[in-house]
Short mmCIF file of C-alpha atoms in Angstrom, two decimals:
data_model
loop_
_atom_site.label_atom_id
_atom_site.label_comp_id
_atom_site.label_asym_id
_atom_site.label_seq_id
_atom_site.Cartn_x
_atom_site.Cartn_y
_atom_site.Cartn_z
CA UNK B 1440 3.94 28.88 18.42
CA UNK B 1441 4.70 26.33 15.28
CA UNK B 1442 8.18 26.91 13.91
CA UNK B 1443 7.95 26.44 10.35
CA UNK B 1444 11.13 25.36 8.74
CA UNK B 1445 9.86 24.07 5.19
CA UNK B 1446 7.15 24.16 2.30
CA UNK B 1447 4.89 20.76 3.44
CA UNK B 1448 5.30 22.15 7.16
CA UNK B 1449 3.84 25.93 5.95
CA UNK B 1450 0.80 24.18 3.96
CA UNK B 1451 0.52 21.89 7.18
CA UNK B 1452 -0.33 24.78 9.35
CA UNK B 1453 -2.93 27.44 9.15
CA UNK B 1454 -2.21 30.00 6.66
CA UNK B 1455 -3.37 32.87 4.94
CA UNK B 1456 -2.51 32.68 1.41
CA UNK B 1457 -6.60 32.62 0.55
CA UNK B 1458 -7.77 35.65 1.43
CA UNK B 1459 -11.31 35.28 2.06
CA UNK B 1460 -13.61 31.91 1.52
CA UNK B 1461 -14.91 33.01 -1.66
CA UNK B 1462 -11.13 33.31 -2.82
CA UNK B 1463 -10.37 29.71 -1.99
CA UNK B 1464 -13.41 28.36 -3.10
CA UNK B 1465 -13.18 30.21 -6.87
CA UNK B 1466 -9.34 29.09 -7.21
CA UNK B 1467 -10.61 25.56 -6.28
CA UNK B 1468 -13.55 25.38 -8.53
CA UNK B 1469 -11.12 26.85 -11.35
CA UNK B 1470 -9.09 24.37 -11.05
CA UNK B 1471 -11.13 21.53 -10.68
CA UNK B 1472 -12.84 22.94 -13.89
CA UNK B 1473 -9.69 22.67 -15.61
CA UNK B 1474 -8.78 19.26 -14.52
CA UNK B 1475 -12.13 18.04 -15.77
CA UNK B 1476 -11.14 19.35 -19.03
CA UNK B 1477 -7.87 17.20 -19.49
CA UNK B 1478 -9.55 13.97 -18.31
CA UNK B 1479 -9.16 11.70 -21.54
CA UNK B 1480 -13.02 9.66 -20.86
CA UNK B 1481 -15.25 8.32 -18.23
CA UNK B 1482 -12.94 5.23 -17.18
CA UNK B 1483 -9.80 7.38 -16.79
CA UNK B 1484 -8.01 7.37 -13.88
CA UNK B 1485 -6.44 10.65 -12.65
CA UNK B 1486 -4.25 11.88 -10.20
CA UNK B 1487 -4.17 15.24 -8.69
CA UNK B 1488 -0.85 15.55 -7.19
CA UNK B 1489 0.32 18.44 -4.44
CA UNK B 1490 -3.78 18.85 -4.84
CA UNK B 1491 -3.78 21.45 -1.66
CA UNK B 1492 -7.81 21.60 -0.27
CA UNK B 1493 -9.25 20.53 -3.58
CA UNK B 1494 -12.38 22.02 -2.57
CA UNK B 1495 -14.14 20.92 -5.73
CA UNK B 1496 -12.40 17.82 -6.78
CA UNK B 1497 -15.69 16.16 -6.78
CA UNK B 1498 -16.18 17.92 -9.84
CA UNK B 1499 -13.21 15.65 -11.76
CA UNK B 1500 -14.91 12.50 -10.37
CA UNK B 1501 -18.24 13.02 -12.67
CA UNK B 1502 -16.49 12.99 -15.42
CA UNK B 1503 -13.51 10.59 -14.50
CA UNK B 1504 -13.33 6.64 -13.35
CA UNK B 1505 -11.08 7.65 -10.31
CA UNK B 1506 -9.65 10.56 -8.72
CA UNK B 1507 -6.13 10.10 -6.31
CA UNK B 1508 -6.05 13.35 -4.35
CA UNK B 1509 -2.33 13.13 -2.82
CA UNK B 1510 -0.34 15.75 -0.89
CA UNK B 1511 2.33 16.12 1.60
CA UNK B 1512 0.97 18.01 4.63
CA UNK B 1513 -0.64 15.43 6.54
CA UNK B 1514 -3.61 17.74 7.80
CA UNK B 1515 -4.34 18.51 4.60
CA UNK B 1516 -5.34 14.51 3.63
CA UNK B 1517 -7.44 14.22 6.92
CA UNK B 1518 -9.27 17.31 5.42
CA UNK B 1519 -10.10 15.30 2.38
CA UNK B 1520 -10.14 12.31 3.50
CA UNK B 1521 -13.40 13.90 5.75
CA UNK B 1522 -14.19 16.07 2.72
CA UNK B 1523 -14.92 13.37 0.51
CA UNK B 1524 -15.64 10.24 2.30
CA UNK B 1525 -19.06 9.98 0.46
CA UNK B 1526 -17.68 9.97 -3.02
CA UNK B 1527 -16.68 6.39 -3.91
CA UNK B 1528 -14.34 7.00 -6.47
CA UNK B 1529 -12.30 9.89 -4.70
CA UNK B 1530 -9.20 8.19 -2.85
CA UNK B 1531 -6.76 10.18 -0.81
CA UNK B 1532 -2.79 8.76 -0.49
CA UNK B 1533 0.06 10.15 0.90
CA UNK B 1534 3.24 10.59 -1.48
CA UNK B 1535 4.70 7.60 -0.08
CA UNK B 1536 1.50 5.57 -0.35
CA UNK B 1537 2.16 6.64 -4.64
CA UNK B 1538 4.96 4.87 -4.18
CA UNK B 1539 3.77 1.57 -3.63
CA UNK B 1540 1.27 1.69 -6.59
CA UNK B 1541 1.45 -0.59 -9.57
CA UNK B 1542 3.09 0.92 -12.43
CA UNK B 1543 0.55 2.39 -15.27
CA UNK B 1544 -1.99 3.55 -12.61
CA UNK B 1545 -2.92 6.70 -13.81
CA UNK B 1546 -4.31 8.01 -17.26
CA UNK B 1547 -4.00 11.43 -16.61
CA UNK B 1548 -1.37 13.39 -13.78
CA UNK B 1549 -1.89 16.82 -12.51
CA UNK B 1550 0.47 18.57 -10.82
CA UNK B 1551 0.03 22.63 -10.41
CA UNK B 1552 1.72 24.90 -8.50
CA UNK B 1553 4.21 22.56 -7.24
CA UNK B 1554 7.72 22.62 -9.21
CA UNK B 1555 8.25 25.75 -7.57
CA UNK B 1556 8.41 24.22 -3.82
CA UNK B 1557 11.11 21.52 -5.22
CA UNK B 1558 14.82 21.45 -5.11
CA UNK B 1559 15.51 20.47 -8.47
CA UNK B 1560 17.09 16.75 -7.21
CA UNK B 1561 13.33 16.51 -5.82
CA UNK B 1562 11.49 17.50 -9.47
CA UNK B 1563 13.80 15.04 -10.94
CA UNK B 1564 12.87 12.35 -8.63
CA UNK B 1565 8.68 13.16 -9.11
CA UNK B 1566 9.12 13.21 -12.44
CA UNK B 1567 10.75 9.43 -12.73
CA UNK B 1568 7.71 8.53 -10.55
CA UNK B 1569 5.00 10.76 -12.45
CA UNK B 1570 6.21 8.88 -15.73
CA UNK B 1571 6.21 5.33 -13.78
CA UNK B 1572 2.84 5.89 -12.88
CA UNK B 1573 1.38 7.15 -16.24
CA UNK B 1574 0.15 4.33 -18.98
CA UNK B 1575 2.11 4.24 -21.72
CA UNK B 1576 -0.22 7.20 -23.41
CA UNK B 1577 -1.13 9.06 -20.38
CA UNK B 1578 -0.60 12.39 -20.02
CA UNK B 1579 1.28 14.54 -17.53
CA UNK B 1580 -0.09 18.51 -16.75
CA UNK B 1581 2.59 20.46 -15.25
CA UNK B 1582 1.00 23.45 -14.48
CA UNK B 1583 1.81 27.18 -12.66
CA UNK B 1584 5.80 27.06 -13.51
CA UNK B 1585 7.31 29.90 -12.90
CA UNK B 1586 10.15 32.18 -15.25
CA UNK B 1587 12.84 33.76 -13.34
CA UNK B 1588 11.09 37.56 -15.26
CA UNK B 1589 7.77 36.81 -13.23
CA UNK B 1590 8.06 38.14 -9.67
CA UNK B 1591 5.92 40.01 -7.19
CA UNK B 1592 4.39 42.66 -8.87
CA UNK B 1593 3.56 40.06 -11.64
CA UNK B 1594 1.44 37.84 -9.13
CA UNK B 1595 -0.19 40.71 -7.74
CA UNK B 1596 -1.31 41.98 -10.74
CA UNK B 1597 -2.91 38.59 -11.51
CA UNK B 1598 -4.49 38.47 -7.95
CA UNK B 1599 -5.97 41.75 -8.00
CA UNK B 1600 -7.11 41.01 -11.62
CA UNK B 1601 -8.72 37.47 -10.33
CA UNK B 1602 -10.00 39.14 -7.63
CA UNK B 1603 -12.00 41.93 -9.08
CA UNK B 1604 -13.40 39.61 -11.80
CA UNK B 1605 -14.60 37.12 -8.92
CA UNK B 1606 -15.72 39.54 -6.01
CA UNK B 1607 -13.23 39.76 -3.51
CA UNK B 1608 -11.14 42.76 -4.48
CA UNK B 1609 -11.32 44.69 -0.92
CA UNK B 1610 -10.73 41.36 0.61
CA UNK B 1611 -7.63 41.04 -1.66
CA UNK B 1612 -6.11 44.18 -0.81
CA UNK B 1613 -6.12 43.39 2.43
CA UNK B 1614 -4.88 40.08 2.07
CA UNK B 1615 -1.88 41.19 0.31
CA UNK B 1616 -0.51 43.12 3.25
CA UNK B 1617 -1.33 40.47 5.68
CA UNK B 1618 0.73 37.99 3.42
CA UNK B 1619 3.92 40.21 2.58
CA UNK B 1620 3.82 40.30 6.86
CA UNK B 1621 3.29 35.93 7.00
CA UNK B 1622 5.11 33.23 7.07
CA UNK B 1623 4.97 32.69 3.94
CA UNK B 1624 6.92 35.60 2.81
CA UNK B 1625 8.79 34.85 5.39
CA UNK B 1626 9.54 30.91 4.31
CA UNK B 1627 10.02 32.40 0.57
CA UNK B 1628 12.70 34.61 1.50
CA UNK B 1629 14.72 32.12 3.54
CA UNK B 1630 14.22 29.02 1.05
CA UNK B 1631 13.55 30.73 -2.27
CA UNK B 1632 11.31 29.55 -4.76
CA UNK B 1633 12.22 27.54 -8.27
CA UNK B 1634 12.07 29.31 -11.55
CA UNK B 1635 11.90 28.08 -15.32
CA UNK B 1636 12.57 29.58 -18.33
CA UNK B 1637 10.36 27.85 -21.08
CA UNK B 1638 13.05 26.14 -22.93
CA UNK B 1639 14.24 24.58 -19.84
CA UNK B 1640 11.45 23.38 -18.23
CA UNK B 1641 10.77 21.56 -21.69
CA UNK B 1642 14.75 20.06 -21.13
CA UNK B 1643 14.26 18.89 -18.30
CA UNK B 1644 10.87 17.00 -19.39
CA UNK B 1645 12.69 15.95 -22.21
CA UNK B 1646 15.57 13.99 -19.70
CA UNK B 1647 13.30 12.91 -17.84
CA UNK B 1648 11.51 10.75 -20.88
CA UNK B 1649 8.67 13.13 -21.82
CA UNK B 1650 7.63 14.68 -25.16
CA UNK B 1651 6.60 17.65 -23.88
CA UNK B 1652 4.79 21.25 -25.09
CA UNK B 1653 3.97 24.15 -24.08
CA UNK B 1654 0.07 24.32 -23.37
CA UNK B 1655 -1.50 27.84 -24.98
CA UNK B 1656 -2.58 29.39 -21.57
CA UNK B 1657 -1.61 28.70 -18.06
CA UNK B 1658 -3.46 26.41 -15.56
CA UNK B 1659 -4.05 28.89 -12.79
CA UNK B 1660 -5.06 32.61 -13.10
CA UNK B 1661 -1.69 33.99 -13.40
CA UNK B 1662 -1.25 34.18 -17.42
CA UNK B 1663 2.70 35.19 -16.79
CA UNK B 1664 3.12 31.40 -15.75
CA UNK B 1665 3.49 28.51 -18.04
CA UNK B 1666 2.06 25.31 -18.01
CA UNK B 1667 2.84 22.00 -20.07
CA UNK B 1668 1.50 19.23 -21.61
CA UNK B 1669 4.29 15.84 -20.88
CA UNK B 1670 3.79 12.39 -22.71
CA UNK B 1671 5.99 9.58 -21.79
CA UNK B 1672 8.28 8.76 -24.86
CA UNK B 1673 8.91 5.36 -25.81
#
């Protein structure tokens, strides 16, 4: 049995967090959707960071010059990697791979439902590299950040709320006690999770060299959780 001592080793491993394959494929073809929707024009270049699956990141390559799908669990790139082999301007790269990229690579950066797996030494250090990365005008998405007033009952509201509006409520019900028994619960307890307040989450862009604001709804499908709009500042 696979001991699982940190975040990239849980998403590294099977998991149940997805409840059924229609659950993962609707939160994947959400966000995709919403991706698409930031991409600034045809020749942008875009980077989905901590991208998970990314089931439907095809669907940001139709409307976008090139798509970086990056993430830390190993198993996770060889899915894509296999996933998308066929689409020419899909890449995959590791975090470290980032790293060795030319400054001003990327028009547009996504990163959702990450900052709450990162020590806060870690966020800092992503978000030096996010705004290295971004052309002078690019654009940063920081997506899915949690306040410390959102907690359990808040997601599973939201879930069971997602769930009933895209078929897979029973699915979800069971899912829920499955994952209060996983790993995951487990992994959340023991290494706790990162929360925000609005005002500073925008600080800490601002530190970091961002102008940033608050976007009008959140990325994913919990509406408690905030998401943000970052431009590098002069």
């Amino acid at each position: 049995m696979t001991t699982i001592r940190d975040w990239v080793g849980f998403w590294d491993n099977p998991h149940s967090i997805y409840v059924n394959a229609r659950h993962i494929d609707v939160h994947y073809r959400d966000i995709a959707n919403a991706i698409a929707g930031f991409v600034p024009g045809p020749q942008a270049r875009v980077l989905d960071f901590g991208c998970g699956e990314a089931l439907h990141a095809d669907t940001v390559a139709k409307v976008a010059g090139r798509v970086v799908l990056s993430d830390a669990a190993p198993s996770v790139r060889r899915n894509l990697a296999e996933r998308f082999r066929q689409v020419p301007n899909i890449a995959v790269a590791s975090p470290e791979e980032l790293q060795a990229m030319p400054a001003g690579s990327f028009e547009l950066i996504v990163a959702n439902s990450v900052v709450q797996y990162l020590s806060r030494a870690d966020l800092d250090g992503l978000l030096a590299e996010w705004r290295r990365l971004l052309t002078p005008d690019g654009v940063l998405i920081v997506a899915d950040v949690i306040p410390p007033d959102v907690g359990a009952v808040s997601d599973l509201v939201a879930l069971l709320r997602y769930a009933w509006t895209n078929g897979f409520l029973i699915a979800a019900l069971f899912g829920v006690a499955r994952t209060a028994l996983s790993s995951y619960s487990k992994l959340r307890q023991k290494l706790g999770i990162a929360k925000y307040t609005e005002a500073e989450f925008r600080e800490i862009l601002t530190r970091a060299g961002f102008a940033a604001e608050r976007l009008p709804g959140n990325m994913e499908h919990n509406p408690a959780r905030i998401s943000f709009r970052a431009r590098p500042r002069p």
